[in-house]
mmCIF file of C-alpha atoms in Angstrom:
data_model
loop_
_atom_site.group_PDB
_atom_site.id
_atom_site.type_symbol
_atom_site.label_atom_id
_atom_site.label_comp_id
_atom_site.label_asym_id
_atom_site.label_seq_id
_atom_site.Cartn_x
_atom_site.Cartn_y
_atom_site.Cartn_z
ATOM 1 C CA MET A 18 26.989 17.519 9.375
ATOM 2 C CA ALA A 19 23.393 17.451 9.335
ATOM 3 C CA ARG A 20 21.213 16.515 12.019
ATOM 4 C CA THR A 21 21.016 12.756 12.715
ATOM 5 C CA ALA A 22 18.088 11.719 14.314
ATOM 6 C CA LYS A 23 17.864 8.961 16.967
ATOM 7 C CA GLY A 24 17.902 5.262 15.919
ATOM 8 C CA THR A 25 18.681 5.917 12.211
ATOM 9 C CA SER A 26 19.532 2.813 10.145
ATOM 10 C CA ARG A 27 22.881 1.972 8.971
ATOM 11 C CA ALA A 28 23.101 -1.307 7.314
ATOM 12 C CA LYS A 29 26.235 -3.040 8.530
ATOM 13 C CA GLU A 30 28.626 -4.557 5.869
ATOM 14 C CA GLY A 31 27.305 -7.375 4.089
ATOM 15 C CA PRO A 32 26.151 -8.576 0.895
ATOM 16 C CA ALA A 33 23.285 -6.405 0.557
ATOM 17 C CA ARG A 34 23.260 -6.416 -3.383
ATOM 18 C CA SER A 35 24.178 -10.058 -3.994
ATOM 19 C CA SER A 36 21.438 -11.661 -1.844
ATOM 20 C CA VAL A 37 18.212 -12.319 -3.955
ATOM 21 C CA CYS A 38 16.404 -12.123 -0.532
ATOM 22 C CA PRO A 39 18.144 -10.479 2.259
ATOM 23 C CA LEU A 40 15.336 -11.462 5.189
ATOM 24 C CA GLY A 41 17.457 -14.310 6.026
ATOM 25 C CA GLU A 42 20.348 -12.496 7.046
ATOM 26 C CA ALA A 43 18.311 -9.262 8.137
ATOM 27 C CA GLU A 44 20.078 -8.084 10.899
ATOM 28 C CA ALA A 45 23.465 -8.049 8.774
ATOM 29 C CA HIS A 46 21.269 -6.036 6.282
ATOM 30 C CA GLY A 47 20.243 -3.432 8.923
ATOM 31 C CA ILE A 48 16.361 -5.120 8.452
ATOM 32 C CA LEU A 49 14.393 -4.928 11.576
ATOM 33 C CA GLN A 50 12.639 -8.270 12.145
ATOM 34 C CA VAL A 51 10.146 -10.176 14.741
ATOM 35 C CA LEU A 52 9.478 -13.331 12.838
ATOM 36 C CA ASP A 53 11.741 -15.819 11.291
ATOM 37 C CA ARG A 54 10.677 -17.725 8.037
ATOM 38 C CA ASP A 55 8.623 -20.416 10.306
ATOM 39 C CA GLY A 56 6.942 -17.883 12.283
ATOM 40 C CA ASN A 57 9.142 -18.033 15.453
ATOM 41 C CA VAL A 58 10.039 -14.757 17.605
ATOM 42 C CA SER A 59 13.452 -14.718 17.033
ATOM 43 C CA GLY A 60 14.480 -11.288 15.584
ATOM 44 C CA THR A 61 15.923 -8.017 16.318
ATOM 45 C CA LEU A 62 12.776 -6.470 17.578
ATOM 46 C CA PRO A 63 10.785 -7.910 20.638
ATOM 47 C CA ASP A 64 7.003 -9.199 19.797
ATOM 48 C CA PRO A 65 4.867 -6.078 19.835
ATOM 49 C CA GLY A 66 2.234 -8.151 22.200
ATOM 50 C CA LEU A 67 -0.855 -7.420 20.199
ATOM 51 C CA ASP A 68 -3.823 -9.218 21.764
ATOM 52 C CA GLU A 69 -5.712 -12.221 20.121
ATOM 53 C CA ALA A 70 -8.447 -10.441 18.446
ATOM 54 C CA THR A 71 -5.954 -7.891 16.816
ATOM 55 C CA LEU A 72 -3.723 -10.859 15.398
ATOM 56 C CA VAL A 73 -6.742 -12.368 14.357
ATOM 57 C CA ARG A 74 -7.948 -9.615 12.261
ATOM 58 C CA LEU A 75 -4.407 -8.999 11.035
ATOM 59 C CA TYR A 76 -3.945 -12.226 9.727
ATOM 60 C CA GLU A 77 -7.847 -12.238 8.226
ATOM 61 C CA MET A 78 -7.050 -9.474 6.451
ATOM 62 C CA LEU A 79 -3.893 -10.579 4.888
ATOM 63 C CA VAL A 80 -6.171 -13.352 3.708
ATOM 64 C CA LEU A 81 -8.744 -11.409 2.428
ATOM 65 C CA VAL A 82 -6.387 -9.349 0.349
ATOM 66 C CA ARG A 83 -4.785 -12.174 -1.047
ATOM 67 C CA ALA A 84 -8.154 -13.537 -2.093
ATOM 68 C CA ILE A 85 -9.330 -10.164 -3.694
ATOM 69 C CA ASP A 86 -6.153 -10.406 -5.622
ATOM 70 C CA GLU A 87 -6.634 -13.954 -6.931
ATOM 71 C CA ARG A 88 -9.923 -12.991 -7.679
ATOM 72 C CA GLY A 89 -8.976 -9.657 -9.644
ATOM 73 C CA PHE A 90 -6.441 -11.183 -11.491
ATOM 74 C CA LYS A 91 -8.789 -13.653 -13.107
ATOM 75 C CA LEU A 92 -11.226 -11.052 -13.657
ATOM 76 C CA GLN A 93 -8.917 -9.112 -15.555
ATOM 77 C CA ARG A 94 -7.510 -12.145 -17.753
ATOM 78 C CA SER A 95 -11.410 -12.839 -18.684
ATOM 79 C CA GLY A 96 -12.044 -9.640 -19.752
ATOM 80 C CA ARG A 97 -14.248 -8.500 -17.149
ATOM 81 C CA VAL A 98 -11.993 -6.069 -15.566
ATOM 82 C CA GLU A 99 -9.734 -4.042 -17.812
ATOM 83 C CA PHE A 100 -6.705 -3.833 -15.619
ATOM 84 C CA TRP A 101 -5.043 -5.348 -12.443
ATOM 85 C CA ILE A 102 -1.788 -4.712 -10.149
ATOM 86 C CA PRO A 103 -1.385 -7.688 -8.451
ATOM 87 C CA HIS A 104 -0.005 -7.466 -5.026
ATOM 88 C CA ARG A 105 0.577 -10.666 -3.822
ATOM 89 C CA GLY A 106 3.223 -10.946 -1.245
ATOM 90 C CA LEU A 107 2.753 -7.107 -0.343
ATOM 91 C CA GLU A 108 -0.127 -7.749 1.862
ATOM 92 C CA ALA A 109 1.663 -7.333 5.163
ATOM 93 C CA VAL A 110 3.430 -3.944 4.468
ATOM 94 C CA HIS A 111 0.015 -1.793 4.243
ATOM 95 C CA VAL A 112 -2.233 -3.795 6.320
ATOM 96 C CA ALA A 113 0.116 -3.759 9.207
ATOM 97 C CA ALA A 114 1.098 -0.061 8.863
ATOM 98 C CA THR A 115 -2.492 0.912 8.776
ATOM 99 C CA LEU A 116 -2.877 -0.952 12.024
ATOM 100 C CA ALA A 117 -0.597 1.082 13.592
ATOM 101 C CA PHE A 118 -2.515 4.418 12.551
ATOM 102 C CA ALA A 119 -5.777 5.741 14.035
ATOM 103 C CA ASP A 120 -8.950 5.810 11.773
ATOM 104 C CA SER A 121 -8.888 9.481 12.212
ATOM 105 C CA ASP A 122 -5.595 9.785 10.547
ATOM 106 C CA TRP A 123 -5.317 10.417 6.840
ATOM 107 C CA ILE A 124 -3.568 7.967 4.584
ATOM 108 C CA PHE A 125 -2.054 8.629 1.080
ATOM 109 C CA LEU A 126 -2.654 5.475 -0.884
ATOM 110 C CA GLY A 127 -0.427 3.513 -3.200
ATOM 111 C CA TYR A 128 -1.764 1.074 -5.663
ATOM 112 C CA ARG A 129 -1.419 -2.261 -4.188
ATOM 113 C CA HIS A 130 -2.713 -1.260 -0.743
ATOM 114 C CA PRO A 131 -6.706 -2.572 -0.582
ATOM 115 C CA GLY A 132 -6.229 -3.817 3.028
ATOM 116 C CA CYS A 133 -6.034 0.355 4.022
ATOM 117 C CA MET A 134 -9.433 0.809 2.845
ATOM 118 C CA LEU A 135 -10.889 -2.447 4.409
ATOM 119 C CA LEU A 136 -9.408 -1.650 7.802
ATOM 120 C CA ARG A 137 -11.023 1.542 7.571
ATOM 121 C CA GLY A 138 -14.572 -0.082 7.039
ATOM 122 C CA VAL A 139 -14.984 0.198 3.365
ATOM 123 C CA PRO A 140 -17.325 -2.661 2.086
ATOM 124 C CA LEU A 141 -16.241 -5.167 -0.541
ATOM 125 C CA LEU A 142 -18.965 -4.136 -2.770
ATOM 126 C CA GLN A 143 -17.824 -0.727 -3.100
ATOM 127 C CA MET A 144 -14.099 -2.044 -3.541
ATOM 128 C CA PHE A 145 -15.462 -3.944 -6.533
ATOM 129 C CA ALA A 146 -17.444 -1.207 -7.869
ATOM 130 C CA GLN A 147 -14.509 0.561 -8.012
ATOM 131 C CA PHE A 148 -12.502 -2.144 -9.774
ATOM 132 C CA PHE A 149 -15.690 -2.439 -12.472
ATOM 133 C CA GLY A 150 -15.950 1.146 -12.717
ATOM 134 C CA ARG A 151 -19.785 1.058 -11.644
ATOM 135 C CA GLU A 152 -21.938 3.571 -9.351
ATOM 136 C CA GLY A 153 -21.159 2.799 -5.693
ATOM 137 C CA ASP A 154 -17.428 3.652 -6.470
ATOM 138 C CA PRO A 155 -17.006 7.089 -4.725
ATOM 139 C CA LEU A 156 -14.537 8.243 -7.654
ATOM 140 C CA LYS A 157 -17.182 7.630 -10.134
ATOM 141 C CA GLY A 158 -15.382 5.306 -12.337
ATOM 142 C CA ARG A 159 -12.417 7.766 -13.047
ATOM 143 C CA ARG A 160 -9.684 5.407 -12.182
ATOM 144 C CA LEU A 161 -8.122 2.430 -13.005
ATOM 145 C CA PRO A 162 -9.098 -0.706 -11.182
ATOM 146 C CA THR A 163 -7.199 -0.805 -7.512
ATOM 147 C CA LEU A 164 -6.585 3.211 -7.922
ATOM 148 C CA MET A 165 -9.117 3.527 -5.163
ATOM 149 C CA GLY A 166 -9.709 5.788 -2.457
ATOM 150 C CA ASP A 167 -12.231 7.472 0.070
ATOM 151 C CA ARG A 168 -12.133 10.881 1.629
ATOM 152 C CA ARG A 169 -15.380 9.576 3.984
ATOM 153 C CA VAL A 170 -12.858 7.329 5.635
ATOM 154 C CA ASN A 171 -9.826 9.545 5.177
ATOM 155 C CA VAL A 172 -7.896 7.800 2.507
ATOM 156 C CA VAL A 173 -6.485 9.972 -0.240
ATOM 157 C CA PRO A 174 -6.235 7.996 -3.796
ATOM 158 C CA MET A 175 -3.208 7.973 -5.498
ATOM 159 C CA THR A 176 -2.428 9.130 -8.947
ATOM 160 C CA THR A 177 -0.315 7.137 -11.727
ATOM 161 C CA GLN A 178 2.434 9.168 -11.780
ATOM 162 C CA VAL A 179 4.356 7.508 -9.094
ATOM 163 C CA GLY A 180 5.521 9.693 -6.106
ATOM 164 C CA SER A 181 3.557 12.923 -7.367
ATOM 165 C CA TYR A 182 1.580 12.710 -4.212
ATOM 166 C CA ILE A 183 4.325 12.682 -1.638
ATOM 167 C CA PRO A 184 4.660 16.631 -1.279
ATOM 168 C CA HIS A 185 0.893 16.399 -1.041
ATOM 169 C CA ALA A 186 1.025 14.528 1.724
ATOM 170 C CA ALA A 187 3.837 16.559 3.473
ATOM 171 C CA GLY A 188 1.914 19.799 3.154
ATOM 172 C CA ALA A 189 -0.981 18.119 4.555
ATOM 173 C CA ALA A 190 0.444 17.224 7.693
ATOM 174 C CA TRP A 191 2.098 20.382 8.061
ATOM 175 C CA ALA A 192 -1.293 21.933 7.785
ATOM 176 C CA ALA A 193 -2.575 20.014 10.610
ATOM 177 C CA ARG A 194 0.359 20.834 12.647
ATOM 178 C CA LEU A 195 -0.175 24.752 11.971
ATOM 179 C CA ARG A 196 -3.942 24.047 12.814
ATOM 180 C CA GLY A 197 -2.988 22.495 16.076
ATOM 181 C CA ASP A 198 -4.819 19.236 15.709
ATOM 182 C CA ASP A 199 -3.308 15.933 16.506
ATOM 183 C CA THR A 200 -4.016 14.183 13.065
ATOM 184 C CA ARG A 201 -0.931 12.431 11.881
ATOM 185 C CA PHE A 202 -0.185 11.342 8.133
ATOM 186 C CA LEU A 203 1.027 7.912 6.324
ATOM 187 C CA VAL A 204 1.936 8.007 2.972
ATOM 188 C CA PHE A 205 3.012 4.850 1.032
ATOM 189 C CA PHE A 206 5.037 5.016 -2.233
ATOM 190 C CA GLY A 207 7.351 2.539 -4.221
ATOM 191 C CA ASP A 208 11.204 2.302 -4.081
ATOM 192 C CA GLY A 209 10.966 3.726 -7.765
ATOM 193 C CA SER A 210 9.478 6.922 -6.077
ATOM 194 C CA THR A 211 12.489 7.980 -4.398
ATOM 195 C CA SER A 212 14.005 8.462 -7.527
ATOM 196 C CA ARG A 213 11.826 11.504 -8.351
ATOM 197 C CA GLY A 214 12.250 15.154 -7.578
ATOM 198 C CA GLU A 215 8.833 14.906 -5.634
ATOM 199 C CA PHE A 216 10.088 12.486 -3.011
ATOM 200 C CA HIS A 217 13.371 14.707 -2.066
ATOM 201 C CA SER A 218 11.372 17.890 -2.039
ATOM 202 C CA ALA A 219 8.574 16.326 0.510
ATOM 203 C CA LEU A 220 11.598 14.896 2.621
ATOM 204 C CA ASN A 221 13.580 18.287 2.448
ATOM 205 C CA PHE A 222 10.435 20.402 3.728
ATOM 206 C CA SER A 223 9.626 17.704 6.223
ATOM 207 C CA GLY A 224 13.094 17.483 7.720
ATOM 208 C CA VAL A 225 12.693 21.626 8.018
ATOM 209 C CA HIS A 226 9.013 22.033 8.972
ATOM 210 C CA ARG A 227 9.041 18.438 10.967
ATOM 211 C CA PRO A 228 5.248 17.743 10.200
ATOM 212 C CA PRO A 229 3.582 14.843 11.613
ATOM 213 C CA ILE A 230 3.991 12.274 9.287
ATOM 214 C CA VAL A 231 5.321 8.700 8.216
ATOM 215 C CA PHE A 232 6.959 8.193 4.926
ATOM 216 C CA LEU A 233 6.610 4.403 4.217
ATOM 217 C CA CYS A 234 8.984 3.426 1.258
ATOM 218 C CA GLU A 235 7.535 -0.158 0.019
ATOM 219 C CA ASN A 236 10.862 -1.771 -1.517
ATOM 220 C CA ASN A 237 9.581 -4.723 -3.653
ATOM 221 C CA GLY A 238 12.958 -4.990 -5.471
ATOM 222 C CA TRP A 239 11.399 -3.898 -8.654
ATOM 223 C CA ALA A 240 10.648 -0.188 -10.241
ATOM 224 C CA VAL A 241 8.568 -1.807 -12.985
ATOM 225 C CA SER A 242 11.288 -3.631 -14.466
ATOM 226 C CA THR A 243 14.102 -1.676 -13.171
ATOM 227 C CA PRO A 244 16.238 -3.199 -10.034
ATOM 228 C CA THR A 245 17.297 -1.738 -7.162
ATOM 229 C CA SER A 246 20.920 -2.059 -8.451
ATOM 230 C CA THR A 247 20.413 0.286 -11.543
ATOM 231 C CA GLN A 248 18.064 2.746 -9.793
ATOM 232 C CA THR A 249 20.210 4.032 -6.667
ATOM 233 C CA ALA A 250 23.787 3.894 -5.498
ATOM 234 C CA THR A 251 22.942 4.020 -1.901
ATOM 235 C CA ARG A 252 22.954 0.687 -0.013
ATOM 236 C CA THR A 253 19.217 1.102 1.184
ATOM 237 C CA PHE A 254 16.701 3.643 0.343
ATOM 238 C CA ALA A 255 16.030 4.096 4.295
ATOM 239 C CA GLU A 256 19.376 5.809 4.727
ATOM 240 C CA LYS A 257 17.870 8.706 2.399
ATOM 241 C CA GLY A 258 16.457 10.332 5.223
ATOM 242 C CA ASP A 259 19.662 11.026 6.651
ATOM 243 C CA ALA A 260 20.263 13.566 3.888
ATOM 244 C CA TYR A 261 17.231 15.384 5.196
ATOM 245 C CA ALA A 262 17.531 14.707 8.809
ATOM 246 C CA ILE A 263 14.860 12.394 9.232
ATOM 247 C CA ARG A 264 14.646 9.502 11.647
ATOM 248 C CA ASN A 265 14.488 6.346 9.362
ATOM 249 C CA ARG A 266 14.417 2.305 9.960
ATOM 250 C CA ARG A 267 14.487 -0.457 7.770
ATOM 251 C CA VAL A 268 12.196 -3.197 8.468
ATOM 252 C CA ASP A 269 11.300 -6.698 7.033
ATOM 253 C CA GLY A 270 8.074 -5.892 5.034
ATOM 254 C CA ASN A 271 7.164 -9.336 4.812
ATOM 255 C CA ASP A 272 6.569 -9.639 8.521
ATOM 256 C CA PRO A 273 3.729 -7.969 9.715
ATOM 257 C CA LEU A 274 4.352 -7.654 13.586
ATOM 258 C CA ALA A 275 7.861 -6.222 12.605
ATOM 259 C CA VAL A 276 6.064 -3.973 10.228
ATOM 260 C CA TYR A 277 3.530 -2.723 12.912
ATOM 261 C CA SER A 278 6.213 -2.382 15.460
ATOM 262 C CA VAL A 279 8.088 0.159 13.408
ATOM 263 C CA VAL A 280 5.286 2.317 12.067
ATOM 264 C CA LYS A 281 3.651 2.362 15.574
ATOM 265 C CA GLU A 282 7.324 3.569 17.035
ATOM 266 C CA ALA A 283 7.385 6.139 14.313
ATOM 267 C CA TYR A 284 3.530 7.048 14.850
ATOM 268 C CA ASP A 285 3.904 7.883 18.265
ATOM 269 C CA LEU A 286 7.155 9.910 17.667
ATOM 270 C CA CYS A 287 5.258 12.191 15.104
ATOM 271 C CA ALA A 288 4.325 14.638 18.104
ATOM 272 C CA SER A 289 7.614 15.162 19.650
ATOM 273 C CA GLU A 290 10.270 14.384 16.727
ATOM 274 C CA GLY A 291 7.747 14.844 13.419
ATOM 275 C CA PRO A 292 8.773 12.951 10.623
ATOM 276 C CA SER A 293 10.161 9.333 9.769
ATOM 277 C CA LEU A 294 10.964 7.372 6.702
ATOM 278 C CA VAL A 295 10.400 3.578 6.755
ATOM 279 C CA GLU A 296 11.794 1.268 3.957
ATOM 280 C CA ALA A 297 9.865 -1.850 4.058
ATOM 281 C CA VAL A 298 11.999 -4.517 2.507
ATOM 282 C CA THR A 299 9.668 -6.845 0.510
ATOM 283 C CA TYR A 300 8.989 -8.613 -2.799
ATOM 284 C CA ARG A 301 6.601 -8.274 -5.588
ATOM 285 C CA MET A 302 5.984 -12.007 -6.563
ATOM 286 C CA GLY A 303 3.875 -11.093 -8.883
ATOM 287 C CA LEU A 304 3.471 -9.057 -11.875
ATOM 288 C CA HIS A 305 4.304 -5.196 -11.828
ATOM 289 C CA THR A 306 0.511 -5.028 -13.780
ATOM 290 C CA THR A 307 -1.470 -7.031 -16.128
ATOM 291 C CA SER A 308 0.414 -5.541 -18.835
ATOM 292 C CA ASP A 309 3.674 -6.627 -17.597
ATOM 293 C CA ASP A 310 5.808 -9.768 -18.121
ATOM 294 C CA PRO A 311 8.417 -10.194 -15.238
ATOM 295 C CA ASP A 312 9.985 -13.555 -17.007
ATOM 296 C CA LEU A 313 11.466 -10.683 -19.396
ATOM 297 C CA TYR A 314 13.667 -9.310 -16.636
ATOM 298 C CA ARG A 315 13.712 -11.527 -13.582
ATOM 299 C CA ASP A 316 14.527 -15.397 -12.938
ATOM 300 C CA ARG A 317 11.760 -17.476 -11.561
ATOM 301 C CA SER A 318 14.302 -18.923 -9.071
ATOM 302 C CA ASP A 319 14.442 -15.462 -7.418
ATOM 303 C CA VAL A 320 10.454 -15.519 -6.894
ATOM 304 C CA ALA A 321 11.061 -19.168 -5.579
ATOM 305 C CA GLU A 322 13.146 -17.880 -2.853
ATOM 306 C CA TRP A 323 11.095 -15.219 -2.104
ATOM 307 C CA GLU A 324 7.929 -17.459 -1.348
ATOM 308 C CA GLN A 325 9.925 -18.991 1.234
ATOM 309 C CA TRP A 326 9.307 -15.469 3.329
ATOM 310 C CA ASP A 327 5.848 -15.154 1.998
ATOM 311 C CA PRO A 328 3.932 -13.115 4.763
ATOM 312 C CA LEU A 329 0.907 -15.219 4.787
ATOM 313 C CA PRO A 330 2.129 -18.531 6.171
ATOM 314 C CA ARG A 331 4.550 -17.034 8.628
ATOM 315 C CA THR A 332 1.817 -14.887 10.427
ATOM 316 C CA ARG A 333 -0.344 -18.401 10.451
ATOM 317 C CA LYS A 334 2.406 -20.321 11.911
ATOM 318 C CA TYR A 335 3.037 -17.725 14.466
ATOM 319 C CA LEU A 336 -0.962 -17.343 15.344
ATOM 320 C CA GLU A 337 -0.974 -21.550 15.625
ATOM 321 C CA ALA A 338 2.196 -21.349 17.758
ATOM 322 C CA ARG A 339 0.228 -19.042 20.388
ATOM 323 C CA GLY A 340 -2.708 -21.307 19.886
ATOM 324 C CA PHE A 341 -4.897 -18.741 18.372
ATOM 325 C CA TRP A 342 -5.503 -20.603 14.754
ATOM 326 C CA ASP A 343 -5.732 -23.963 13.258
ATOM 327 C CA GLU A 344 -6.430 -25.971 10.106
ATOM 328 C CA ALA A 345 -10.358 -25.993 10.791
ATOM 329 C CA ARG A 346 -10.218 -22.014 11.033
ATOM 330 C CA GLU A 347 -7.811 -21.636 8.047
ATOM 331 C CA ALA A 348 -9.996 -23.614 5.755
ATOM 332 C CA ALA A 349 -13.064 -21.906 6.957
ATOM 333 C CA LEU A 350 -11.947 -18.323 6.774
ATOM 334 C CA TRP A 351 -10.726 -19.102 2.787
ATOM 335 C CA GLU A 352 -14.118 -20.315 2.180
ATOM 336 C CA ARG A 353 -15.755 -17.395 3.931
ATOM 337 C CA VAL A 354 -13.703 -14.820 2.318
ATOM 338 C CA ARG A 355 -14.051 -16.462 -1.348
ATOM 339 C CA ALA A 356 -17.956 -16.424 -0.665
ATOM 340 C CA GLU A 357 -17.903 -12.845 -0.004
ATOM 341 C CA ILE A 358 -15.929 -11.631 -2.714
ATOM 342 C CA ALA A 359 -18.225 -13.871 -5.136
ATOM 343 C CA GLU A 360 -21.159 -12.071 -3.808
ATOM 344 C CA ALA A 361 -19.565 -8.641 -4.155
ATOM 345 C CA VAL A 362 -18.409 -9.446 -7.505
ATOM 346 C CA THR A 363 -22.120 -10.394 -8.637
ATOM 347 C CA ALA A 364 -23.623 -7.327 -7.174
ATOM 348 C CA ALA A 365 -20.964 -4.764 -8.361
ATOM 349 C CA GLU A 366 -21.045 -5.837 -11.970
ATOM 350 C CA ALA A 367 -24.467 -5.629 -11.784
ATOM 351 C CA LEU A 368 -24.739 -2.050 -11.170
ATOM 352 C CA PRO A 369 -25.108 0.597 -13.659
ATOM 353 C CA PHE A 370 -21.983 2.465 -14.778
ATOM 354 C CA PRO A 371 -21.952 6.138 -13.649
ATOM 355 C CA ALA A 372 -23.515 8.944 -15.926
ATOM 356 C CA PRO A 373 -21.349 10.321 -18.426
ATOM 357 C CA GLU A 374 -21.984 13.938 -17.353
ATOM 358 C CA THR A 375 -20.622 13.555 -13.701
ATOM 359 C CA MET A 376 -16.956 13.351 -15.610
ATOM 360 C CA PHE A 377 -17.666 17.287 -15.122
ATOM 361 C CA ASP A 378 -18.274 17.149 -11.465
ATOM 362 C CA ASP A 379 -16.144 17.584 -8.769
ATOM 363 C CA THR A 380 -13.392 19.693 -10.108
ATOM 364 C CA PHE A 381 -14.379 22.935 -8.621
ATOM 365 C CA GLU A 382 -16.756 23.680 -6.126
ATOM 366 C CA THR A 383 -18.846 26.144 -8.734
ATOM 367 C CA PRO A 384 -18.212 24.791 -12.184
ATOM 368 C CA THR A 385 -16.492 27.327 -14.548
ATOM 369 C CA TRP A 386 -18.618 28.139 -17.970
ATOM 370 C CA LEU A 387 -16.253 26.108 -19.781
ATOM 371 C CA LEU A 388 -17.111 23.100 -18.351
ATOM 372 C CA GLU A 389 -20.771 23.757 -17.818
ATOM 373 C CA GLU A 390 -20.663 24.353 -21.644
ATOM 374 C CA GLN A 391 -18.560 21.234 -22.550
ATOM 375 C CA LYS A 392 -21.104 19.358 -20.414
ATOM 376 C CA ARG A 393 -24.147 21.051 -22.243
ATOM 377 C CA ARG A 394 -22.425 19.553 -25.595
ATOM 378 C CA LEU A 395 -21.866 16.458 -24.351
ATOM 379 C CA LEU A 396 -25.453 15.698 -23.122
ATOM 380 C CA ASP A 397 -26.720 17.305 -26.544
ATOM 381 C CA GLU A 398 -24.572 14.541 -28.327
ATOM 382 C CA LEU A 399 -25.942 11.862 -26.262
ATOM 383 C CA GLU A 400 -29.458 12.722 -26.460
ATOM 384 C CA PRO A 401 -30.235 11.179 -29.649
ATOM 385 C CA ARG A 402 -29.003 8.055 -28.870
ATOM 386 C CA ALA A 403 -31.345 7.683 -25.620
#
């Protein structure tokens, strides 16, 4: 029998496949939780005991991410942004997980995770420059909106090939171990990525070499239009770690305190036990992308059920019960973040597009003769238009 790490997640027998939202019966489904639907501390995990400043920062980031999503969707629908990947309902996973890591650690990003960048200090103007493909985007406008990243803050941008980057994250973590430094790694991916070979290659490698990495599977219920029941025969995604002797946990992904606790525990164990796999059970309440129509493959009543577990109201109610928040602060926060976003939109949209020849940069430290020739030909063709 393969080595089984301490605390591996084993869901108890229960109606795992029949429940639209398992968070109301979290313990029966092997899902770790701190907060109930109304923000009360009543789950299987204790309150992590974050201080007031950290809790307020966490909540403010959830709101900012939600507000960015609202504005980004409108920008796409009005034709000012070409594409959008909505993240409504998914804010808690990436914000809380990023808080559990140090800024010196590396994150391999998924595509619904603007809070990772913001928590690392990336300004809103840079974020919207990426959405508009303008100068100011460190990726020089080469990526679809929300496929962001910035090596200056140790955030690796994702690719549109889901899961293809998971082995790279595992390899980078192993390299850090070989160097003897204490850098740790966090890699986000969706449940659909666990059906790809790259996921299994990375976990097999990590089971053998034990690099300091947390694999964070964001199980939002759908791999585009493919439901979990069609995608895998296992009862959970977390238990896939058992096959590779990787410690695993299943957590309420709409509960930021639970996500923080589970990821922080995995983070702390990186040095002694190496990798962990965390399955954050959440739900994509919006579209997969703005090219998607979820009404073709799911019931709206499912969304309504999940909306009762929206991470924002749960967190706000928790803060209010602690005396850290009230209606006046709530209104002021929304007004502030919407004004900051409006300012960033105006400034980013006024920026020029990157020069066309920059598309040949950054591939090699020393450009090849072929790239240099292609660049010259492009510039020759563009010159008469100037």
